[in-house]
CSV table of C-alpha atoms and ligand atoms in Angstrom, one decimal:
chain,number,residue,atom,x,y,z
W,7,MET,CA,0.2,0.0,0.1
W,8,ILE,CA,1.3,3.4,-0.9
W,9,LYS,CA,0.2,6.4,1.0
W,10,ILE,CA,-0.3,9.8,-0.8
W,11,VAL,CA,-1.2,13.3,0.3
W,12,TYR,CA,-2.7,16.0,-2.0
W,13,VAL,CA,-1.4,19.6,-1.7
W,14,GLY,CA,-3.8,21.6,-3.7
W,15,PHE,CA,-7.1,19.6,-4.5
W,16,GLY,CA,-8.3,21.4,-7.7
W,17,ILE,CA,-9.0,20.1,-11.2
W,18,VAL,CA,-5.8,18.1,-11.5
W,19,SER,CA,-5.8,16.4,-8.1
W,20,GLN,CA,-9.5,15.5,-8.6
W,21,GLY,CA,-8.5,14.0,-11.9
W,22,LEU,CA,-5.9,11.7,-10.2
W,23,ALA,CA,-8.3,10.9,-7.5
W,24,GLU,CA,-10.8,9.7,-10.0
W,25,ILE,CA,-8.3,7.6,-11.8
W,26,ILE,CA,-7.2,6.0,-8.6
W,27,LEU,CA,-10.6,5.1,-7.5
W,28,ASP,CA,-11.3,3.3,-10.8
W,29,VAL,CA,-7.9,1.4,-10.7
W,30,ASN,CA,-8.0,0.5,-7.1
W,31,ALA,CA,-11.4,-0.9,-7.7
W,32,VAL,CA,-10.0,-3.5,-10.3
W,33,LEU,CA,-6.4,-4.1,-8.8
W,34,PRO,CA,-6.1,-6.8,-6.3
W,35,ILE,CA,-5.1,-5.2,-2.9
W,36,SER,CA,-3.0,-8.3,-2.1
W,37,LYS,CA,-0.5,-7.4,-4.9
W,38,GLY,CA,0.3,-4.3,-2.9
W,39,THR,CA,-0.9,-1.9,-5.4
W,40,GLU,CA,-3.4,0.0,-3.4
W,41,ILE,CA,-3.0,3.8,-3.2
W,42,GLN,CA,-4.4,5.2,-0.1
W,43,THR,CA,-5.1,8.9,0.5
W,44,VAL,CA,-4.0,10.0,4.0
W,45,GLY,CA,-4.1,13.7,3.5
W,46,ILE,CA,-5.8,16.7,1.5
W,47,LEU,CA,-4.2,20.1,2.1
W,48,ASP,CA,-5.7,23.0,0.3
W,49,THR,CA,-5.7,26.6,1.4
W,50,MET,CA,-8.9,27.4,-0.2
W,51,LYS,CA,-11.0,24.3,-0.1
W,52,GLY,CA,-9.9,23.0,3.2
W,53,CYS,CA,-7.9,20.1,4.9
W,54,LYS,CA,-8.2,16.6,5.9
W,55,ILE,CA,-5.8,14.2,7.6
W,56,ASP,CA,-6.6,10.6,8.3
W,57,ALA,CA,-3.8,8.1,8.8
W,58,ASN,CA,-6.1,5.3,8.3
W,59,GLY,CA,-7.2,6.5,4.9
W,60,ILE,CA,-9.8,9.1,3.5
W,61,ASN,CA,-12.9,8.0,1.9
W,62,MET,CA,-12.2,9.4,-1.6
W,63,GLN,CA,-15.4,8.5,-3.0
W,64,GLU,CA,-17.2,10.6,-0.6
W,65,ILE,CA,-14.9,13.4,-1.1
W,66,LEU,CA,-15.2,13.4,-4.7
W,67,ASN,CA,-19.1,12.9,-4.8
W,68,ASN,CA,-19.3,16.2,-2.7
W,69,ALA,CA,-16.6,17.9,-4.6
W,70,HIS,CA,-18.7,17.2,-7.9
W,71,LYS,CA,-21.5,19.3,-6.2
W,72,GLY,CA,-18.8,22.0,-5.2
W,73,ASP,CA,-19.2,20.9,-1.6
W,74,TYR,CA,-15.9,20.7,0.3
W,75,SER,CA,-17.4,20.7,4.0
W,76,LEU,CA,-15.7,17.4,4.7
W,77,LEU,CA,-12.3,19.3,4.2
W,78,SER,CA,-13.0,20.9,7.6
W,79,GLU,CA,-9.7,20.8,9.3
W,80,ARG,CA,-8.1,24.2,9.5
W,81,ILE,CA,-4.3,23.9,8.9
W,82,VAL,CA,-2.6,27.3,8.6
W,83,ASP,CA,0.9,26.0,7.8
W,84,ILE,CA,0.6,23.8,4.9
W,85,THR,CA,4.5,23.2,4.7
W,86,LYS,CA,4.7,22.2,8.3
W,87,ALA,CA,1.9,19.8,7.6
W,88,ILE,CA,3.7,18.2,4.7
W,89,GLU,CA,6.7,17.8,7.0
W,90,GLU,CA,4.9,16.1,9.8
W,91,ILE,CA,2.4,13.9,7.9
W,92,LYS,CA,3.2,10.2,7.5
W,93,ALA,CA,3.0,9.4,3.8
W,94,ASP,CA,5.1,8.1,1.0
W,95,ILE,CA,4.3,10.6,-1.9
W,96,ILE,CA,3.3,14.3,-1.9
W,97,ILE,CA,1.2,15.2,-4.9
W,98,GLU,CA,2.2,18.9,-5.6
W,99,ALA,CA,-0.7,20.3,-7.5
W,100,SER,CA,-1.3,23.8,-6.0
W,101,PHE,CA,-0.8,27.2,-7.5
W,102,THR,CA,1.8,27.9,-10.1
W,103,ASP,CA,4.0,31.1,-9.9
W,104,ILE,CA,6.3,31.1,-12.8
W,105,LYS,CA,8.4,33.9,-11.5
W,106,THR,CA,9.1,32.7,-7.9
W,107,GLY,CA,8.1,29.1,-8.0
W,108,GLN,CA,6.6,29.5,-4.5
W,109,PRO,CA,4.8,28.2,-2.5
W,110,ALA,CA,5.4,25.1,-4.3
W,111,ILE,CA,9.1,25.0,-3.9
W,112,ALA,CA,8.7,25.1,0.0
W,113,HIS,CA,6.1,22.3,-0.3
W,114,MET,CA,8.7,20.2,-2.2
W,115,GLU,CA,11.6,21.2,-0.1
W,116,ALA,CA,9.4,20.0,3.1
W,117,ALA,CA,8.4,16.7,1.5
W,118,LEU,CA,11.9,15.7,0.2
W,119,ASN,CA,13.5,16.7,3.6
W,120,SER,CA,11.0,14.7,5.6
W,121,GLY,CA,11.8,11.5,3.4
W,122,LYS,CA,8.7,11.7,0.8
W,123,HIS,CA,8.7,11.4,-2.9
W,124,VAL,CA,7.3,14.2,-4.9
W,125,VAL,CA,5.1,14.0,-7.9
W,126,THR,CA,3.9,17.2,-9.6
W,127,THR,CA,2.4,19.0,-12.4
W,128,ASN,CA,3.5,22.5,-11.1
W,129,LYS,CA,5.9,24.0,-13.6
W,130,GLY,CA,6.9,27.0,-11.4
W,131,PRO,CA,9.3,25.5,-9.3
W,132,PHE,CA,11.2,23.9,-12.3
W,133,ALA,CA,11.2,27.2,-14.4
W,134,VAL,CA,13.2,28.8,-11.6
W,135,ALA,CA,14.8,26.2,-9.4
W,136,TYR,CA,15.1,22.9,-11.4
W,137,GLN,CA,18.5,22.0,-10.3
W,138,GLN,CA,18.2,23.0,-6.7
W,139,ILE,CA,15.1,20.7,-6.2
W,140,PHE,CA,16.5,17.8,-8.0
W,141,ASN,CA,19.8,18.0,-6.1
W,142,LEU,CA,17.7,18.1,-2.9
W,143,ALA,CA,15.8,14.9,-4.1
W,144,LYS,CA,19.2,13.3,-4.9
W,145,LYS,CA,20.7,14.3,-1.5
W,146,ASN,CA,17.5,12.7,0.2
W,147,ASN,CA,17.5,9.6,-2.1
W,148,LYS,CA,13.9,10.3,-3.0
W,149,THR,CA,12.1,10.5,-6.4
W,150,LEU,CA,10.9,13.8,-7.9
W,151,ALA,CA,8.7,13.1,-10.8
W,152,ILE,CA,7.6,15.9,-13.2
W,153,GLU,CA,6.0,14.4,-16.3
W,154,GLY,CA,2.9,16.5,-16.2
W,155,THR,CA,4.8,19.9,-16.2
W,156,VAL,CA,5.1,19.7,-20.1
W,157,MET,CA,2.1,18.7,-22.1
W,158,SER,CA,0.2,17.2,-19.2
W,159,GLY,CA,-0.2,13.3,-19.6
W,160,THR,CA,1.3,13.2,-23.1
W,161,PRO,CA,4.6,11.6,-22.3
W,162,ILE,CA,7.5,14.0,-22.9
W,163,ILE,CA,9.6,14.2,-20.0
W,164,ASN,CA,10.0,10.4,-19.7
W,165,VAL,CA,10.5,10.0,-23.4
W,166,LEU,CA,13.4,12.5,-23.2
W,167,ASN,CA,14.9,10.7,-20.0
W,168,THR,CA,14.5,7.3,-21.2
W,169,GLY,CA,13.2,6.7,-24.7
W,170,LEU,CA,15.7,8.8,-26.4
W,171,VAL,CA,18.7,8.0,-24.2
W,172,GLY,CA,21.7,7.4,-26.4
W,173,ALA,CA,20.4,10.0,-29.2
W,174,LYS,CA,22.1,13.4,-29.4
W,175,ILE,CA,19.2,15.9,-29.1
W,176,THR,CA,20.3,19.2,-30.7
W,177,GLU,CA,16.9,21.1,-30.6
W,178,LEU,CA,13.3,21.0,-29.2
W,179,SER,CA,10.6,23.1,-30.6
W,180,GLY,CA,6.9,23.0,-30.0
W,181,ILE,CA,3.4,24.2,-29.6
W,182,MET,CA,3.1,23.9,-25.7
W,183,ASN,CA,0.2,26.2,-25.1
W,184,GLY,CA,-3.2,25.0,-25.9
W,185,THR,CA,-5.0,28.3,-25.3
W,186,SER,CA,-2.7,30.3,-27.8
W,187,ASN,CA,-3.0,27.4,-30.3
W,188,TYR,CA,-6.7,27.5,-30.0
W,189,ILE,CA,-7.0,31.1,-30.6
W,190,LEU,CA,-4.8,31.2,-33.7
W,191,THR,CA,-6.6,28.2,-35.2
W,192,GLN,CA,-10.0,30.2,-34.8
W,193,MET,CA,-8.5,33.3,-36.3
W,194,GLU,CA,-7.7,31.3,-39.3
W,195,LEU,CA,-11.4,30.6,-39.5
W,196,GLY,CA,-11.9,34.4,-39.5
W,197,MET,CA,-12.7,34.9,-35.8
W,198,SER,CA,-11.4,38.0,-34.0
W,199,TYR,CA,-8.6,37.5,-31.4
W,200,GLU,CA,-11.1,38.8,-28.6
W,201,LYS,CA,-13.9,36.5,-29.6
W,202,ALA,CA,-11.5,33.5,-29.9
W,203,LEU,CA,-10.0,34.2,-26.5
W,204,LEU,CA,-13.4,34.6,-24.9
W,205,GLN,CA,-14.3,31.2,-26.4
W,206,ALA,CA,-11.1,29.7,-25.1
W,207,GLN,CA,-12.1,30.9,-21.6
W,208,GLU,CA,-15.6,29.6,-22.0
W,209,LEU,CA,-14.4,26.1,-23.1
W,210,GLY,CA,-12.0,26.1,-19.9
W,211,TYR,CA,-8.8,26.2,-22.0
W,212,ALA,CA,-7.7,29.7,-20.9
W,213,GLU,CA,-7.5,30.8,-17.3
W,214,ALA,CA,-9.6,33.8,-16.0
W,215,ASN,CA,-6.4,35.8,-16.3
W,216,PRO,CA,-5.0,34.5,-19.7
W,217,LYS,CA,-1.7,36.7,-19.5
W,218,ASN,CA,0.4,33.6,-19.0
W,219,ASP,CA,-1.1,31.7,-22.0
W,220,VAL,CA,-1.4,34.5,-24.6
W,221,GLU,CA,1.9,36.5,-23.6
W,222,GLY,CA,4.0,33.4,-23.8
W,223,LEU,CA,5.0,33.0,-20.1
W,224,ASP,CA,3.5,29.5,-19.8
W,225,THR,CA,5.5,28.4,-22.8
W,226,LEU,CA,8.5,30.0,-21.3
W,227,ALA,CA,8.3,28.0,-18.1
W,228,LYS,CA,8.2,24.8,-20.5
W,229,VAL,CA,11.2,25.9,-22.4
W,230,LEU,CA,13.1,26.4,-19.1
W,231,ILE,CA,12.3,23.1,-17.9
W,232,LEU,CA,13.2,21.5,-21.2
W,233,ALA,CA,16.7,23.1,-21.2
W,234,ASN,CA,17.3,21.5,-18.0
W,235,VAL,CA,15.9,18.0,-19.0
W,236,VAL,CA,17.7,17.7,-22.2
W,237,PHE,CA,20.8,20.0,-22.0
W,238,ASN,CA,21.2,20.0,-18.1
W,239,THR,CA,21.4,23.8,-18.6
W,240,PRO,CA,19.4,26.3,-16.3
W,241,LEU,CA,18.7,29.0,-18.4
W,242,ALA,CA,17.1,32.2,-16.7
W,243,HIS,CA,13.8,34.0,-17.7
W,244,GLU,CA,16.1,37.0,-18.9
W,245,ASP,CA,18.1,34.7,-21.2
W,246,ILE,CA,15.1,34.1,-23.4
W,247,ALA,CA,13.2,36.5,-25.6
W,248,VAL,CA,9.5,36.1,-25.1
W,249,GLN,CA,6.6,37.4,-27.4
W,250,GLY,CA,3.1,36.2,-27.2
W,251,ILE,CA,0.4,36.1,-29.6
W,252,SER,CA,-1.8,39.1,-28.6
W,253,LYS,CA,-0.4,41.4,-31.1
W,254,ILE,CA,-1.0,39.2,-34.3
W,255,THR,CA,-3.8,40.5,-36.5
W,256,LEU,CA,-6.4,38.8,-38.6
W,257,SER,CA,-4.5,40.3,-41.7
W,258,GLU,CA,-1.4,38.8,-40.6
W,259,ILE,CA,-3.1,35.5,-40.4
W,260,LYS,CA,-4.6,35.8,-43.6
W,261,GLU,CA,-1.4,36.7,-45.5
W,262,ALA,CA,0.4,33.8,-43.8
W,263,SER,CA,-2.5,31.5,-45.1
W,264,SER,CA,-2.1,33.0,-48.7
W,265,LYS,CA,1.4,31.9,-48.8
W,266,GLY,CA,0.6,28.4,-47.6
W,267,MET,CA,1.7,29.1,-43.9
W,268,ARG,CA,0.4,29.3,-40.3
W,269,TRP,CA,1.3,31.4,-37.3
W,270,LYS,CA,2.1,29.1,-34.4
W,271,LEU,CA,3.4,30.2,-30.9
W,272,ILE,CA,6.7,28.2,-30.8
W,273,GLY,CA,8.9,27.5,-27.7
W,274,ARG,CA,12.3,26.5,-28.9
W,275,VAL,CA,15.5,25.5,-27.0
W,276,TRP,CA,18.8,24.3,-28.8
W,277,LYS,CA,22.5,23.9,-28.5
W,278,ASP,CA,24.5,25.7,-31.1
W,279,SER,CA,27.9,24.5,-32.6
W,280,GLN,CA,29.7,26.1,-29.6
W,281,HIS,CA,27.6,24.0,-27.3
W,282,LYS,CA,25.8,27.0,-26.1
W,283,VAL,CA,22.1,26.5,-25.1
W,284,HIS,CA,19.6,29.2,-26.3
W,285,GLY,CA,15.9,29.5,-25.9
W,286,THR,CA,13.2,31.6,-27.5
W,287,VAL,CA,9.3,32.0,-27.4
W,288,GLY,CA,7.4,33.7,-29.9
W,289,PRO,CA,5.1,33.5,-32.9
W,290,ILE,CA,6.5,31.8,-36.1
W,291,MET,CA,5.1,31.2,-39.5
W,292,VAL,CA,5.5,27.6,-40.1
W,293,PRO,CA,5.1,26.0,-43.6
W,294,THR,CA,3.0,22.9,-44.6
W,295,SER,CA,6.2,20.7,-44.7
W,296,ASP,CA,6.6,21.4,-40.8
W,297,SER,CA,5.1,18.8,-38.6
W,298,LEU,CA,3.7,21.5,-36.3
W,299,TYR,CA,1.7,23.2,-39.3
W,300,GLY,CA,-1.2,20.6,-38.8
W,301,ILE,CA,-1.5,21.0,-34.9
W,302,SER,CA,-4.8,22.7,-34.5
W,303,GLY,CA,-7.2,23.7,-31.7
W,304,ALA,CA,-6.0,23.0,-28.0
W,305,SER,CA,-3.5,20.3,-29.1
W,306,ASN,CA,0.0,20.5,-28.1
W,307,ALA,CA,3.1,19.1,-30.0
W,308,LEU,CA,6.8,18.8,-29.5
W,309,LYS,CA,9.4,18.3,-32.1
W,310,ILE,CA,12.6,16.7,-31.0
W,311,THR,CA,15.5,17.0,-33.3
W,312,SER,CA,18.3,14.3,-32.8
W,313,ASP,CA,21.3,13.0,-34.6
W,314,ILE,CA,20.0,9.7,-35.1
W,315,LEU,CA,16.4,10.0,-35.5
W,316,GLY,CA,16.2,13.3,-37.4
W,317,ASP,CA,12.8,14.8,-36.2
W,318,THR,CA,10.3,12.9,-34.0
W,319,THR,CA,7.2,14.8,-33.1
W,320,ILE,CA,5.0,13.9,-30.3
W,321,ILE,CA,1.5,15.1,-30.4
W,322,GLY,CA,-1.3,15.1,-27.6
W,323,ALA,CA,-3.2,16.9,-25.1
W,324,GLY,CA,-1.5,19.7,-23.2
W,325,ALA,CA,-4.0,20.1,-20.4
W,326,GLY,CA,-7.2,18.9,-18.9
W,327,LYS,CA,-8.4,17.2,-15.8
W,328,THR,CA,-8.0,13.6,-16.7
W,329,GLU,CA,-5.1,14.1,-19.0
W,330,THR,CA,-3.1,15.8,-16.3
W,331,GLY,CA,-4.3,13.6,-13.6
W,332,PHE,CA,-2.9,10.8,-15.7
W,333,ALA,CA,0.6,12.3,-15.6
W,334,LEU,CA,0.6,12.3,-11.9
W,335,TYR,CA,-0.8,8.6,-11.8
W,336,ASN,CA,1.9,7.5,-14.4
W,337,ASP,CA,4.6,9.0,-12.1
W,338,ILE,CA,3.2,7.3,-9.0
W,339,ILE,CA,3.1,3.8,-10.6
W,340,SER,CA,6.7,4.4,-11.7
W,341,ILE,CA,7.6,5.1,-8.1
W,342,MET,CA,5.8,2.0,-7.0
W,343,ASN,CA,7.4,-0.1,-9.5
W,344,THR,CA,11.1,0.9,-8.5
M,411,NAP,N1,-5.4,22.2,-15.2
M,411,NAP,C1,-4.5,21.6,-16.2
M,411,NAP,O1,-5.0,21.3,-17.2
M,411,NAP,C2,-3.2,21.8,-15.9
M,411,NAP,C3,-2.2,21.1,-16.8
M,411,NAP,C4,-0.7,21.2,-16.6
M,411,NAP,C5,-0.3,21.6,-15.4
M,411,NAP,N2,-1.3,22.1,-14.3
M,411,NAP,C6,-0.7,22.5,-13.1
M,411,NAP,O2,-1.2,21.8,-12.0
M,411,NAP,C7,-1.5,22.5,-11.0
M,411,NAP,C8,-2.8,22.3,-10.4
M,411,NAP,O3,-3.7,22.8,-11.4
M,411,NAP,P1,-5.2,22.7,-11.3
M,411,NAP,O4,-5.8,23.2,-12.7
M,411,NAP,O5,-5.7,21.6,-10.5
M,411,NAP,O6,-5.4,24.0,-10.4
M,411,NAP,P2,-6.6,24.6,-9.5
M,411,NAP,O7,-7.8,23.9,-10.1
M,411,NAP,O8,-6.5,26.1,-9.4
M,411,NAP,O9,-6.2,23.7,-8.1
M,411,NAP,C9,-5.2,24.3,-7.2
M,411,NAP,C10,-5.7,24.2,-5.9
M,411,NAP,O10,-4.6,24.5,-5.1
M,411,NAP,C11,-4.8,25.5,-4.1
M,411,NAP,N3,-3.8,26.1,-3.7
M,411,NAP,C12,-3.3,27.3,-4.1
M,411,NAP,N4,-2.2,27.7,-3.0
M,411,NAP,C13,-2.2,26.7,-2.2
M,411,NAP,C14,-1.2,26.3,-1.2
M,411,NAP,N5,-0.2,27.2,-0.8
M,411,NAP,N6,-1.3,25.3,-0.4
M,411,NAP,C15,-2.3,24.3,-0.8
M,411,NAP,N7,-3.2,24.5,-1.7
M,411,NAP,C16,-3.2,25.7,-2.6
M,411,NAP,C17,-5.9,26.4,-4.8
M,411,NAP,O11,-6.6,27.2,-4.1
M,411,NAP,P3,-7.0,28.8,-4.6
M,411,NAP,O12,-8.4,28.4,-5.5
M,411,NAP,O13,-7.3,29.5,-3.4
M,411,NAP,O14,-5.8,29.1,-5.3
M,411,NAP,C18,-6.8,25.3,-5.6
M,411,NAP,O15,-7.7,24.8,-4.8
M,411,NAP,C19,-1.0,24.0,-11.1
M,411,NAP,O16,0.3,24.2,-10.9
M,411,NAP,C20,-1.1,24.0,-12.7
M,411,NAP,O17,-0.2,25.0,-13.3
M,411,NAP,C21,-2.6,22.2,-14.7
C-alpha cells in the first residue's frame, strides 16, 4: 500500500483521485498496489488528515457538487503539515507561480527533507529552481517526478529521459500552450482575437487571467524546464526573448495563409555549434512541410531533433483534468514499480 497526500485539491488532483478510484477498484490489494489517500491540504477548499485513509469516493461525490465541507480541518501552515504527515508521496498540484516558484518550492523541499517522494504538475518551481530541487531529491534519495509539467499526460519528460537515451538531441521546438493555439486556429477561420480568447475561456482552456497563456509565459516555463531536462542547462527568464500572440492581427493570419503558412506560438530550445544553449518563445510562420503546421485547436506538439532519428514529433493533449491527472498517476506507478 502506498500512502499519498494531495497539496492543492483542484482540477488536476481530482482528476488523479478519479483515476485512482477506478484503478483501485480493479487491482487486487494483495498485490500491494493500492493507493491510499491520507491527506488533503488545500488553502482554499480546506484540509483533512486521516492516517487510516480518507474515503475519496465521498470527497469526490461532494466535490462534484462544489461541496468541500468534509475538508473541515483548518491547517494554516501547509508546509509544516507536509513535513509532519506520515506518507510516501506528496502530490504537489497547488498554485503555479512562474516567477518565484513559490509556495510549491517550499512544499517540495518540506516533502523531500522529510523523506517523501514528490510527484507534481506544477511547472513554476522547475522554471526557476530545477537543479536546486532535483539536487535536494538526490541528497535525500527520493524521487521527484515531473511528467505533467510539460504537455500534461502526453509523455514528454519520460521520453526524453529514457526513450531517447543515446540519441544526441540538438533542438526541441513545439506548440506547448493549448489556449494560444486554439486562438490562432479560430483566427484562421476568421474569428477576431478577442472572440477567440473569450471562447477559449468559456471552453475552460484559458485561465480567467489568460496573460500567462497568450503572452508566452506558460510556454517560457516549459522551455526553461526542457533546457534542464535535455541539456542540463539552467537558463534564466532574462536569457530568453519572449513574445506572445496578442499582437497578431487577422490580416497577418490571412497573409500567412495565402503563402501556405500558419502562425504558431513556438517555444524553442537548442544547442549551437559552440555547445551554448539558447531558448526563445514567439510566434513563427510555419510551412506545410513542418510537422507543427497541422496541430490545431487546443492540441500540443513537441518536435525533437536528434542526430540519429532526425525529427520525432509527439502530439497530444496539453491540459485537462483526466489528461493531467494521468501524468501524476503514471509517475506514482513508476515510483511503486522501483
Ligand atoms: N489544469 C490543467 O490542465 C493543468 C495542466 C498542466 C499543469 N497544471 C498545473 O497543475 C497544478 C494544479 O492545477 P489545477 O488546474 O488543478 O489548479 P486549481 O484547480 O486552481 O487547483 C489548485 C488548488 O490548490 C490550491 N492552492 C493554492 N495555493 C495553495 C497552497 N499554498 N497550499 C495548498 N493549496 C493551495 C488552490 O486554491 P485557490 O483556489 O485558493 O488558489 C486550488 O484549490 C497547477 O500548478 C497547474 O499549473 C494544470
